[in-house]
Amino acid sequence: QDYFESYISIASTVPSVLCLIGNFLLVNKVPASVRILSSLFVMLAVFVVITVLVKVDTSAWTTRFFALTIGCVAVVSSASTVFSSSIFGLSSCFPMRNLQALISGQAMGGTISAVASVIDLAAATDVTDSALAYFLTADIFIIVCIMVYLLLPRLEYSRYYLSSQESPSLVSVLPDSSVEDEAEPGGTANSSFLTGRAGIPPLCPILQKTALLGFCLFYVFFISIIIFPSLSSNIESVSKSLGSPWSTKYFTPLTCFLLYNFADWCGRQVTAWIQVPGPKSKLLLALVLLRSIFLPLFILSNYQPRAHIRTVVFNRDIYPVVFTALLGLSNGYLGTLVMVYGPKIVPKELAEAAGVVMTFYLVLGLALGSACAVFVVHLV
């Protein structure tokens, strides 16, 4: 139970790496609509199964149910990776304001989920009914996504910008309003690159150009996933023994999940107005490496239970609150900044492929970080 979050992190990130590679290889051969709809239907099928199992008594087969849960997480994460990368590729045909809206919506997803969790914690009386409501909501939203996507080609606005996409295009992940050029239908630079491609883009020039930024992106998410949620969710209030609702019921949902997701969203939003340091600045690498300090800060907070490191240095509730806020802000700001820089430092015709490579660095950081999180939790 103490390592449940770590196992979930591994199951959700490791398969994503493999799916990202597969999506890169198939992106010029399988239309975006096929990849998007198939991934949505896979997610819907898994969530329907999970919804049905909510009311099933699994106390007699907990080990098998745990394995089934991990398997469902792996399948959903794989489908989600294909969906998100494909939808970003499709969005590259639209103006930057649409891409910025997509980024904001993605970043706010975690915040909305955390808010819903707190509201549910305050209002719900039965945990089973609460879980059923969560999964039914997920089922409904996936169905709505399928319906909205099917309506997309019928909109005149969409047809105007999608008219330049005559064949499957490479995905571009986390585009931002800072990107210099907006997609224009029929534009020579974009349409010549988006159409008529059947092979795989050259990796060597992209890897050479994005090596430093790729490492920065990898390390940002490597540190973040080690700490959140495996470490941060097990930090308890120092006044838990008093039995107040704040110290027992609301401390972790508010100071861990809600605060981190909100800070991450704020960090991403800031990149729309401020983009410093630059892609070649040594300060960027220094700031990324400086985030390593968060690891001992969280370990020396009131993490419970502790098996090996008995010392608690930061024995006030304000410390993990400040640490979590800074962790989320730096993750959102530096992660988005590096992701935006990646496609901008390569030739324009390789920008989308660079976005795919940067995404691989991101997912690789999440995968290795989630694996290391298990070791760190055992160490503490």
mmCIF file of C-alpha atoms in Angstrom:
data_model
loop_
_atom_site.group_PDB
_atom_site.id
_atom_site.type_symbol
_atom_site.label_atom_id
_atom_site.label_comp_id
_atom_site.label_asym_id
_atom_site.label_seq_id
_atom_site.Cartn_x
_atom_site.Cartn_y
_atom_site.Cartn_z
ATOM 1 C CA GLN A 1 0.000 0.000 0.000
ATOM 2 C CA ASP A 2 2.882 2.366 0.779
ATOM 3 C CA TYR A 3 4.239 1.883 -2.764
ATOM 4 C CA PHE A 4 0.927 1.965 -4.628
ATOM 5 C CA GLU A 5 1.553 5.398 -6.180
ATOM 6 C CA SER A 6 4.977 4.247 -7.367
ATOM 7 C CA TYR A 7 3.550 1.184 -9.115
ATOM 8 C CA ILE A 8 0.861 3.327 -10.717
ATOM 9 C CA SER A 9 3.536 5.734 -11.976
ATOM 10 C CA ILE A 10 5.529 2.889 -13.533
ATOM 11 C CA ALA A 11 2.454 1.360 -15.163
ATOM 12 C CA SER A 12 1.428 4.706 -16.610
ATOM 13 C CA THR A 13 4.791 5.893 -17.940
ATOM 14 C CA VAL A 14 6.825 2.882 -19.114
ATOM 15 C CA PRO A 15 4.239 1.709 -21.718
ATOM 16 C CA SER A 16 3.932 5.321 -22.866
ATOM 17 C CA VAL A 17 7.553 5.263 -24.043
ATOM 18 C CA LEU A 18 6.903 2.249 -26.265
ATOM 19 C CA CYS A 19 3.669 3.740 -27.620
ATOM 20 C CA LEU A 20 5.394 7.023 -28.370
ATOM 21 C CA ILE A 21 8.021 5.209 -30.435
ATOM 22 C CA GLY A 22 5.311 3.260 -32.254
ATOM 23 C CA ASN A 23 3.324 6.406 -32.901
ATOM 24 C CA PHE A 24 6.403 8.085 -34.360
ATOM 25 C CA LEU A 25 6.966 5.175 -36.748
ATOM 26 C CA LEU A 26 3.317 4.968 -37.846
ATOM 27 C CA VAL A 27 2.432 8.638 -37.896
ATOM 28 C CA ASN A 28 3.025 9.051 -41.634
ATOM 29 C CA LYS A 29 1.265 5.791 -42.463
ATOM 30 C CA VAL A 30 -1.869 5.856 -40.264
ATOM 31 C CA PRO A 31 -4.238 8.864 -40.519
ATOM 32 C CA ALA A 32 -4.631 11.008 -37.414
ATOM 33 C CA SER A 33 -8.372 10.305 -37.322
ATOM 34 C CA VAL A 34 -7.741 6.555 -37.022
ATOM 35 C CA ARG A 35 -5.221 7.011 -34.230
ATOM 36 C CA ILE A 36 -7.412 9.464 -32.324
ATOM 37 C CA LEU A 37 -10.667 7.511 -32.564
ATOM 38 C CA SER A 38 -9.078 4.123 -31.869
ATOM 39 C CA SER A 39 -7.338 5.435 -28.755
ATOM 40 C CA LEU A 40 -10.576 7.019 -27.512
ATOM 41 C CA PHE A 41 -12.522 3.790 -27.992
ATOM 42 C CA VAL A 42 -9.813 1.794 -26.190
ATOM 43 C CA MET A 43 -9.954 4.196 -23.240
ATOM 44 C CA LEU A 44 -13.753 4.031 -23.208
ATOM 45 C CA ALA A 45 -13.731 0.221 -23.167
ATOM 46 C CA VAL A 46 -11.281 0.084 -20.253
ATOM 47 C CA PHE A 47 -13.190 2.688 -18.250
ATOM 48 C CA VAL A 48 -16.460 0.817 -18.780
ATOM 49 C CA VAL A 49 -14.828 -2.325 -17.359
ATOM 50 C CA ILE A 50 -13.500 -0.376 -14.368
ATOM 51 C CA THR A 51 -16.917 1.220 -13.808
ATOM 52 C CA VAL A 52 -18.569 -2.199 -13.698
ATOM 53 C CA LEU A 53 -15.968 -3.475 -11.217
ATOM 54 C CA VAL A 54 -16.671 -0.639 -8.766
ATOM 55 C CA LYS A 55 -19.664 -2.488 -7.319
ATOM 56 C CA VAL A 56 -17.941 -5.893 -7.389
ATOM 57 C CA ASP A 57 -16.567 -7.266 -4.113
ATOM 58 C CA THR A 58 -12.887 -7.973 -4.795
ATOM 59 C CA SER A 59 -11.811 -8.704 -1.216
ATOM 60 C CA ALA A 60 -11.342 -12.398 -2.024
ATOM 61 C CA TRP A 61 -8.990 -11.771 -4.957
ATOM 62 C CA THR A 62 -7.064 -8.635 -4.054
ATOM 63 C CA THR A 63 -3.820 -9.713 -5.749
ATOM 64 C CA ARG A 64 -5.535 -10.425 -9.055
ATOM 65 C CA PHE A 65 -7.533 -7.217 -8.771
ATOM 66 C CA PHE A 66 -4.316 -5.273 -8.180
ATOM 67 C CA ALA A 67 -2.789 -6.851 -11.294
ATOM 68 C CA LEU A 68 -5.941 -6.030 -13.260
ATOM 69 C CA THR A 69 -5.803 -2.432 -12.030
ATOM 70 C CA ILE A 70 -2.167 -2.046 -13.067
ATOM 71 C CA GLY A 71 -2.993 -3.557 -16.462
ATOM 72 C CA CYS A 72 -5.872 -1.130 -16.965
ATOM 73 C CA VAL A 73 -3.616 1.778 -16.041
ATOM 74 C CA ALA A 74 -1.018 0.627 -18.588
ATOM 75 C CA VAL A 75 -3.595 0.280 -21.386
ATOM 76 C CA VAL A 76 -5.260 3.624 -20.635
ATOM 77 C CA SER A 77 -1.892 5.397 -20.441
ATOM 78 C CA SER A 78 -0.792 3.868 -23.742
ATOM 79 C CA ALA A 79 -3.998 4.922 -25.471
ATOM 80 C CA SER A 80 -3.773 8.352 -23.865
ATOM 81 C CA THR A 81 -0.232 8.795 -25.201
ATOM 82 C CA VAL A 82 -1.344 7.994 -28.744
ATOM 83 C CA PHE A 83 -4.367 10.264 -28.377
ATOM 84 C CA SER A 84 -2.534 13.271 -26.942
ATOM 85 C CA SER A 85 0.347 13.133 -29.423
ATOM 86 C CA SER A 86 -2.060 12.722 -32.348
ATOM 87 C CA ILE A 87 -4.340 15.536 -31.238
ATOM 88 C CA PHE A 88 -1.366 17.881 -30.910
ATOM 89 C CA GLY A 89 -0.334 16.942 -34.433
ATOM 90 C CA LEU A 90 -3.795 17.719 -35.726
ATOM 91 C CA SER A 91 -3.824 21.008 -33.830
ATOM 92 C CA SER A 92 -0.657 22.105 -35.605
ATOM 93 C CA CYS A 93 -2.871 23.019 -38.561
ATOM 94 C CA PHE A 94 -4.644 25.673 -36.485
ATOM 95 C CA PRO A 95 -3.497 29.134 -35.348
ATOM 96 C CA MET A 96 -1.408 29.495 -32.217
ATOM 97 C CA ARG A 97 -4.339 30.807 -30.151
ATOM 98 C CA ASN A 98 -6.014 27.428 -30.571
ATOM 99 C CA LEU A 99 -2.847 25.628 -29.589
ATOM 100 C CA GLN A 100 -2.512 27.798 -26.492
ATOM 101 C CA ALA A 101 -6.074 26.920 -25.522
ATOM 102 C CA LEU A 102 -5.224 23.239 -25.922
ATOM 103 C CA ILE A 103 -2.207 23.584 -23.637
ATOM 104 C CA SER A 104 -4.187 25.462 -21.000
ATOM 105 C CA GLY A 105 -6.916 22.855 -21.090
ATOM 106 C CA GLN A 106 -4.406 20.057 -20.636
ATOM 107 C CA ALA A 107 -2.716 21.795 -17.719
ATOM 108 C CA MET A 108 -6.000 22.573 -15.994
ATOM 109 C CA GLY A 109 -7.134 18.949 -16.192
ATOM 110 C CA GLY A 110 -5.140 17.965 -13.133
ATOM 111 C CA THR A 111 -6.317 21.033 -11.231
ATOM 112 C CA ILE A 112 -9.978 20.329 -11.942
ATOM 113 C CA SER A 113 -9.529 16.699 -10.889
ATOM 114 C CA ALA A 114 -7.898 17.784 -7.635
ATOM 115 C CA VAL A 115 -10.709 20.264 -6.927
ATOM 116 C CA ALA A 116 -13.290 17.558 -7.614
ATOM 117 C CA SER A 117 -11.453 15.259 -5.220
ATOM 118 C CA VAL A 118 -11.583 17.827 -2.416
ATOM 119 C CA ILE A 119 -15.281 18.532 -3.013
ATOM 120 C CA ASP A 120 -16.028 14.831 -3.059
ATOM 121 C CA LEU A 121 -14.052 14.334 0.134
ATOM 122 C CA ALA A 122 -16.143 16.981 1.867
ATOM 123 C CA ALA A 123 -19.546 15.908 0.538
ATOM 124 C CA ALA A 124 -19.436 12.161 -0.148
ATOM 125 C CA THR A 125 -20.509 9.652 2.480
ATOM 126 C CA ASP A 126 -19.726 6.380 0.697
ATOM 127 C CA VAL A 127 -16.399 5.782 -1.032
ATOM 128 C CA THR A 128 -17.897 3.224 -3.439
ATOM 129 C CA ASP A 129 -20.551 5.630 -4.687
ATOM 130 C CA SER A 130 -17.867 8.286 -4.993
ATOM 131 C CA ALA A 131 -15.678 6.023 -7.155
ATOM 132 C CA LEU A 132 -18.688 5.092 -9.288
ATOM 133 C CA ALA A 133 -19.428 8.776 -9.888
ATOM 134 C CA TYR A 134 -15.809 9.408 -10.895
ATOM 135 C CA PHE A 135 -15.676 6.618 -13.470
ATOM 136 C CA LEU A 136 -19.141 7.367 -14.860
ATOM 137 C CA THR A 137 -18.008 10.956 -15.364
ATOM 138 C CA ALA A 138 -14.922 9.700 -17.215
ATOM 139 C CA ASP A 139 -17.100 7.469 -19.427
ATOM 140 C CA ILE A 140 -19.375 10.385 -20.289
ATOM 141 C CA PHE A 141 -16.505 12.735 -21.086
ATOM 142 C CA ILE A 142 -14.833 10.196 -23.385
ATOM 143 C CA ILE A 143 -18.121 9.709 -25.254
ATOM 144 C CA VAL A 144 -18.444 13.489 -25.560
ATOM 145 C CA CYS A 145 -14.868 13.654 -26.903
ATOM 146 C CA ILE A 146 -15.699 11.075 -29.570
ATOM 147 C CA MET A 147 -18.832 12.964 -30.612
ATOM 148 C CA VAL A 148 -17.066 16.331 -30.697
ATOM 149 C CA TYR A 149 -14.193 14.935 -32.743
ATOM 150 C CA LEU A 150 -16.636 13.456 -35.272
ATOM 151 C CA LEU A 151 -18.235 16.902 -35.569
ATOM 152 C CA LEU A 152 -14.899 18.644 -36.094
ATOM 153 C CA PRO A 153 -14.704 18.139 -39.895
ATOM 154 C CA ARG A 154 -18.226 19.547 -40.236
ATOM 155 C CA LEU A 155 -17.263 22.949 -38.852
ATOM 156 C CA GLU A 156 -16.361 25.547 -41.453
ATOM 157 C CA TYR A 157 -13.616 26.915 -39.207
ATOM 158 C CA SER A 158 -12.032 23.468 -38.928
ATOM 159 C CA ARG A 159 -12.342 22.705 -42.637
ATOM 160 C CA TYR A 160 -10.604 25.976 -43.448
ATOM 161 C CA TYR A 161 -7.476 25.089 -41.474
ATOM 162 C CA LEU A 162 -7.546 21.329 -42.046
ATOM 163 C CA SER A 163 -7.735 21.753 -45.817
ATOM 164 C CA SER A 164 -3.940 21.856 -45.999
ATOM 165 C CA GLN A 165 -3.596 18.462 -44.338
ATOM 166 C CA GLU A 166 -4.013 16.004 -47.169
ATOM 167 C CA SER A 167 -2.033 13.218 -45.510
ATOM 168 C CA PRO A 168 -1.062 12.205 -41.983
ATOM 169 C CA SER A 169 1.378 14.598 -40.404
ATOM 170 C CA LEU A 170 3.924 14.306 -37.673
ATOM 171 C CA VAL A 171 2.783 15.306 -34.230
ATOM 172 C CA SER A 172 3.922 18.430 -32.476
ATOM 173 C CA VAL A 173 3.664 18.377 -28.690
ATOM 174 C CA LEU A 174 3.161 21.340 -26.388
ATOM 175 C CA PRO A 175 3.227 24.123 -29.001
ATOM 176 C CA ASP A 176 3.002 27.561 -27.481
ATOM 177 C CA SER A 177 2.023 31.070 -28.426
ATOM 178 C CA SER A 178 5.732 31.894 -28.456
ATOM 179 C CA VAL A 179 6.237 29.935 -31.656
ATOM 180 C CA GLU A 180 6.922 32.463 -34.334
ATOM 181 C CA ASP A 181 4.801 31.250 -37.235
ATOM 182 C CA GLU A 182 1.134 30.257 -37.267
ATOM 183 C CA ALA A 183 -0.241 27.597 -39.552
ATOM 184 C CA GLU A 184 -1.898 28.928 -42.644
ATOM 185 C CA PRO A 185 -3.880 26.780 -45.046
ATOM 186 C CA GLY A 186 -2.002 26.291 -48.251
ATOM 187 C CA GLY A 187 1.153 27.934 -46.935
ATOM 188 C CA THR A 188 4.105 26.744 -48.936
ATOM 189 C CA ALA A 189 6.436 26.067 -46.022
ATOM 190 C CA ASN A 190 3.945 24.026 -44.031
ATOM 191 C CA SER A 191 1.965 22.299 -46.752
ATOM 192 C CA SER A 192 5.063 21.102 -48.554
ATOM 193 C CA PHE A 193 6.229 19.460 -45.379
ATOM 194 C CA LEU A 194 2.857 18.175 -44.213
ATOM 195 C CA THR A 195 1.979 16.428 -47.426
ATOM 196 C CA GLY A 196 3.532 13.752 -49.521
ATOM 197 C CA ARG A 197 5.731 12.250 -46.830
ATOM 198 C CA ALA A 198 5.920 8.501 -46.503
ATOM 199 C CA GLY A 199 9.189 7.963 -44.676
ATOM 200 C CA ILE A 200 10.546 8.574 -41.202
ATOM 201 C CA PRO A 201 12.142 12.002 -40.540
ATOM 202 C CA PRO A 202 15.935 12.046 -40.040
ATOM 203 C CA LEU A 203 16.730 11.642 -36.359
ATOM 204 C CA CYS A 204 20.454 12.426 -36.234
ATOM 205 C CA PRO A 205 20.232 16.156 -37.077
ATOM 206 C CA ILE A 206 17.348 16.569 -34.632
ATOM 207 C CA LEU A 207 19.136 14.722 -31.834
ATOM 208 C CA GLN A 208 22.267 16.804 -32.344
ATOM 209 C CA LYS A 209 20.341 20.067 -32.186
ATOM 210 C CA THR A 210 18.097 19.147 -29.256
ATOM 211 C CA ALA A 211 20.516 17.139 -27.086
ATOM 212 C CA LEU A 212 20.915 19.760 -24.346
ATOM 213 C CA LEU A 213 17.265 20.759 -24.318
ATOM 214 C CA GLY A 214 16.302 17.098 -24.382
ATOM 215 C CA PHE A 215 18.366 16.414 -21.281
ATOM 216 C CA CYS A 216 16.812 19.424 -19.551
ATOM 217 C CA LEU A 217 13.320 18.196 -20.360
ATOM 218 C CA PHE A 218 14.186 14.671 -19.257
ATOM 219 C CA TYR A 219 15.603 15.863 -15.940
ATOM 220 C CA VAL A 220 12.738 18.236 -15.145
ATOM 221 C CA PHE A 221 10.179 15.444 -15.292
ATOM 222 C CA PHE A 222 12.579 12.862 -13.832
ATOM 223 C CA ILE A 223 12.798 14.855 -10.594
ATOM 224 C CA SER A 224 9.096 15.754 -10.570
ATOM 225 C CA ILE A 225 7.810 12.185 -10.919
ATOM 226 C CA ILE A 226 10.154 10.883 -8.211
ATOM 227 C CA ILE A 227 8.646 13.348 -5.751
ATOM 228 C CA PHE A 228 5.053 13.673 -6.940
ATOM 229 C CA PRO A 229 3.054 11.785 -5.898
ATOM 230 C CA SER A 230 5.176 8.989 -4.368
ATOM 231 C CA LEU A 231 6.892 11.162 -1.758
ATOM 232 C CA SER A 232 4.670 14.215 -1.480
ATOM 233 C CA SER A 233 1.419 12.296 -0.957
ATOM 234 C CA ASN A 234 2.872 10.541 2.108
ATOM 235 C CA ILE A 235 3.890 13.724 3.900
ATOM 236 C CA GLU A 236 1.617 14.141 6.914
ATOM 237 C CA SER A 237 0.679 17.164 8.969
ATOM 238 C CA VAL A 238 2.817 17.517 12.096
ATOM 239 C CA SER A 239 -0.399 18.181 14.030
ATOM 240 C CA LYS A 240 -2.166 15.044 12.796
ATOM 241 C CA SER A 241 -2.450 13.744 16.361
ATOM 242 C CA LEU A 242 -4.842 16.595 17.185
ATOM 243 C CA GLY A 243 -7.415 15.008 14.894
ATOM 244 C CA SER A 244 -8.576 18.191 13.157
ATOM 245 C CA PRO A 245 -10.108 17.905 9.643
ATOM 246 C CA TRP A 246 -7.246 19.986 8.219
ATOM 247 C CA SER A 247 -4.513 17.746 9.581
ATOM 248 C CA THR A 248 -6.215 14.418 8.842
ATOM 249 C CA LYS A 249 -8.772 14.698 6.051
ATOM 250 C CA TYR A 250 -7.745 17.627 3.865
ATOM 251 C CA PHE A 251 -3.992 18.022 4.330
ATOM 252 C CA THR A 252 -2.812 15.708 1.535
ATOM 253 C CA PRO A 253 -5.547 16.515 -1.044
ATOM 254 C CA LEU A 254 -4.976 20.255 -0.607
ATOM 255 C CA THR A 255 -1.229 20.590 -0.014
ATOM 256 C CA CYS A 256 -0.156 17.806 -2.363
ATOM 257 C CA PHE A 257 -2.519 17.249 -5.288
ATOM 258 C CA LEU A 258 -4.422 20.531 -5.597
ATOM 259 C CA LEU A 259 -1.474 22.791 -4.849
ATOM 260 C CA TYR A 260 0.937 20.979 -7.170
ATOM 261 C CA ASN A 261 -1.462 20.871 -10.115
ATOM 262 C CA PHE A 262 -2.463 24.509 -9.695
ATOM 263 C CA ALA A 263 1.175 25.601 -9.425
ATOM 264 C CA ASP A 264 2.037 23.543 -12.509
ATOM 265 C CA TRP A 265 -0.759 25.244 -14.456
ATOM 266 C CA CYS A 266 0.444 28.682 -13.317
ATOM 267 C CA GLY A 267 3.991 27.853 -14.395
ATOM 268 C CA ARG A 268 2.799 26.870 -17.863
ATOM 269 C CA GLN A 269 0.731 30.023 -18.190
ATOM 270 C CA VAL A 270 3.702 32.240 -17.338
ATOM 271 C CA THR A 271 5.564 30.995 -20.426
ATOM 272 C CA ALA A 272 3.002 32.794 -22.581
ATOM 273 C CA TRP A 273 4.470 36.114 -21.414
ATOM 274 C CA ILE A 274 7.979 35.365 -20.125
ATOM 275 C CA GLN A 275 10.547 33.184 -21.898
ATOM 276 C CA VAL A 276 13.855 33.434 -20.068
ATOM 277 C CA PRO A 277 16.496 32.050 -20.025
ATOM 278 C CA GLY A 278 17.046 31.342 -23.706
ATOM 279 C CA PRO A 279 17.525 27.908 -25.296
ATOM 280 C CA LYS A 280 21.329 28.196 -25.368
ATOM 281 C CA SER A 281 21.729 29.796 -21.947
ATOM 282 C CA LYS A 282 23.762 27.956 -19.327
ATOM 283 C CA LEU A 283 21.357 29.367 -16.756
ATOM 284 C CA LEU A 284 18.610 27.145 -18.148
ATOM 285 C CA LEU A 285 20.640 24.001 -17.458
ATOM 286 C CA ALA A 286 21.621 25.351 -14.038
ATOM 287 C CA LEU A 287 17.985 25.950 -13.059
ATOM 288 C CA VAL A 288 17.016 22.469 -14.211
ATOM 289 C CA LEU A 289 19.825 20.832 -12.210
ATOM 290 C CA LEU A 290 19.010 23.030 -9.213
ATOM 291 C CA ARG A 291 15.658 21.253 -8.910
ATOM 292 C CA SER A 292 17.572 18.258 -7.508
ATOM 293 C CA ILE A 293 17.447 20.029 -4.144
ATOM 294 C CA PHE A 294 13.741 19.227 -3.914
ATOM 295 C CA LEU A 295 14.516 15.544 -3.328
ATOM 296 C CA PRO A 296 16.212 15.928 0.096
ATOM 297 C CA LEU A 297 13.773 18.699 1.027
ATOM 298 C CA PHE A 298 10.790 16.375 0.680
ATOM 299 C CA ILE A 299 12.589 13.403 2.256
ATOM 300 C CA LEU A 300 13.444 15.487 5.329
ATOM 301 C CA SER A 301 9.856 16.712 5.666
ATOM 302 C CA ASN A 302 7.329 14.774 7.750
ATOM 303 C CA TYR A 303 7.163 11.775 5.405
ATOM 304 C CA GLN A 304 5.447 8.790 7.034
ATOM 305 C CA PRO A 305 6.035 5.945 7.606
ATOM 306 C CA ARG A 306 9.823 6.168 7.838
ATOM 307 C CA ALA A 307 11.902 2.986 7.951
ATOM 308 C CA HIS A 308 15.516 4.135 7.532
ATOM 309 C CA ILE A 309 15.900 7.925 7.577
ATOM 310 C CA ARG A 310 14.458 8.862 10.963
ATOM 311 C CA THR A 311 15.373 12.545 10.973
ATOM 312 C CA VAL A 312 12.629 15.090 10.244
ATOM 313 C CA VAL A 313 14.208 18.494 9.685
ATOM 314 C CA PHE A 314 11.235 20.430 8.303
ATOM 315 C CA ASN A 315 8.724 19.804 11.076
ATOM 316 C CA ARG A 316 6.181 22.495 10.246
ATOM 317 C CA ASP A 317 3.284 22.218 7.809
ATOM 318 C CA ILE A 318 4.324 25.351 5.931
ATOM 319 C CA TYR A 319 7.489 23.676 4.625
ATOM 320 C CA PRO A 320 5.891 21.009 2.371
ATOM 321 C CA VAL A 321 3.395 23.630 1.189
ATOM 322 C CA VAL A 322 6.204 25.914 -0.008
ATOM 323 C CA PHE A 323 8.210 23.007 -1.447
ATOM 324 C CA THR A 324 5.211 21.667 -3.390
ATOM 325 C CA ALA A 325 4.346 25.100 -4.787
ATOM 326 C CA LEU A 326 7.913 25.638 -5.997
ATOM 327 C CA LEU A 327 8.091 22.107 -7.418
ATOM 328 C CA GLY A 328 4.899 22.628 -9.428
ATOM 329 C CA LEU A 329 5.822 26.122 -10.630
ATOM 330 C CA SER A 330 9.292 25.073 -11.764
ATOM 331 C CA ASN A 331 7.928 21.945 -13.444
ATOM 332 C CA GLY A 332 5.325 23.900 -15.402
ATOM 333 C CA TYR A 333 7.600 26.793 -16.341
ATOM 334 C CA LEU A 334 10.859 25.005 -17.156
ATOM 335 C CA GLY A 335 9.161 21.985 -18.725
ATOM 336 C CA THR A 336 7.024 24.074 -21.066
ATOM 337 C CA LEU A 337 9.883 26.465 -21.839
ATOM 338 C CA VAL A 338 12.205 23.648 -22.901
ATOM 339 C CA MET A 339 9.467 21.931 -24.891
ATOM 340 C CA VAL A 340 8.738 25.146 -26.785
ATOM 341 C CA TYR A 341 12.416 25.788 -27.505
ATOM 342 C CA GLY A 342 12.998 22.331 -29.021
ATOM 343 C CA PRO A 343 11.124 22.781 -32.326
ATOM 344 C CA LYS A 344 12.404 26.380 -32.663
ATOM 345 C CA ILE A 345 16.126 25.576 -32.817
ATOM 346 C CA VAL A 346 15.869 23.174 -35.766
ATOM 347 C CA PRO A 347 15.100 23.982 -39.414
ATOM 348 C CA LYS A 348 11.441 24.747 -39.979
ATOM 349 C CA GLU A 349 10.822 21.584 -41.971
ATOM 350 C CA LEU A 350 11.994 19.490 -38.997
ATOM 351 C CA ALA A 351 10.061 21.384 -36.320
ATOM 352 C CA GLU A 352 7.271 18.838 -35.946
ATOM 353 C CA ALA A 353 9.687 15.917 -35.822
ATOM 354 C CA ALA A 354 11.658 17.780 -33.158
ATOM 355 C CA GLY A 355 8.459 18.044 -31.146
ATOM 356 C CA VAL A 356 8.107 14.260 -31.266
ATOM 357 C CA VAL A 357 11.704 13.787 -30.124
ATOM 358 C CA MET A 358 11.202 16.247 -27.262
ATOM 359 C CA THR A 359 8.122 14.331 -26.205
ATOM 360 C CA PHE A 360 10.196 11.169 -26.076
ATOM 361 C CA TYR A 361 12.635 12.865 -23.680
ATOM 362 C CA LEU A 362 9.678 13.904 -21.528
ATOM 363 C CA VAL A 363 8.111 10.447 -21.364
ATOM 364 C CA LEU A 364 11.518 8.839 -20.814
ATOM 365 C CA GLY A 365 12.038 11.109 -17.815
ATOM 366 C CA LEU A 366 8.656 10.104 -16.429
ATOM 367 C CA ALA A 367 9.355 6.403 -16.987
ATOM 368 C CA LEU A 368 12.799 6.329 -15.363
ATOM 369 C CA GLY A 369 11.687 8.703 -12.629
ATOM 370 C CA SER A 370 8.738 6.515 -11.689
ATOM 371 C CA ALA A 371 11.066 3.503 -11.485
ATOM 372 C CA CYS A 372 13.496 5.413 -9.265
ATOM 373 C CA ALA A 373 10.598 6.582 -7.089
ATOM 374 C CA VAL A 374 10.117 3.016 -5.854
ATOM 375 C CA PHE A 375 13.767 2.900 -4.770
ATOM 376 C CA VAL A 376 13.540 6.289 -3.039
ATOM 377 C CA VAL A 377 10.411 5.279 -1.113
ATOM 378 C CA HIS A 378 12.158 2.085 0.047
ATOM 379 C CA LEU A 379 15.189 4.173 1.034
ATOM 380 C CA VAL A 380 13.158 6.483 3.259
#
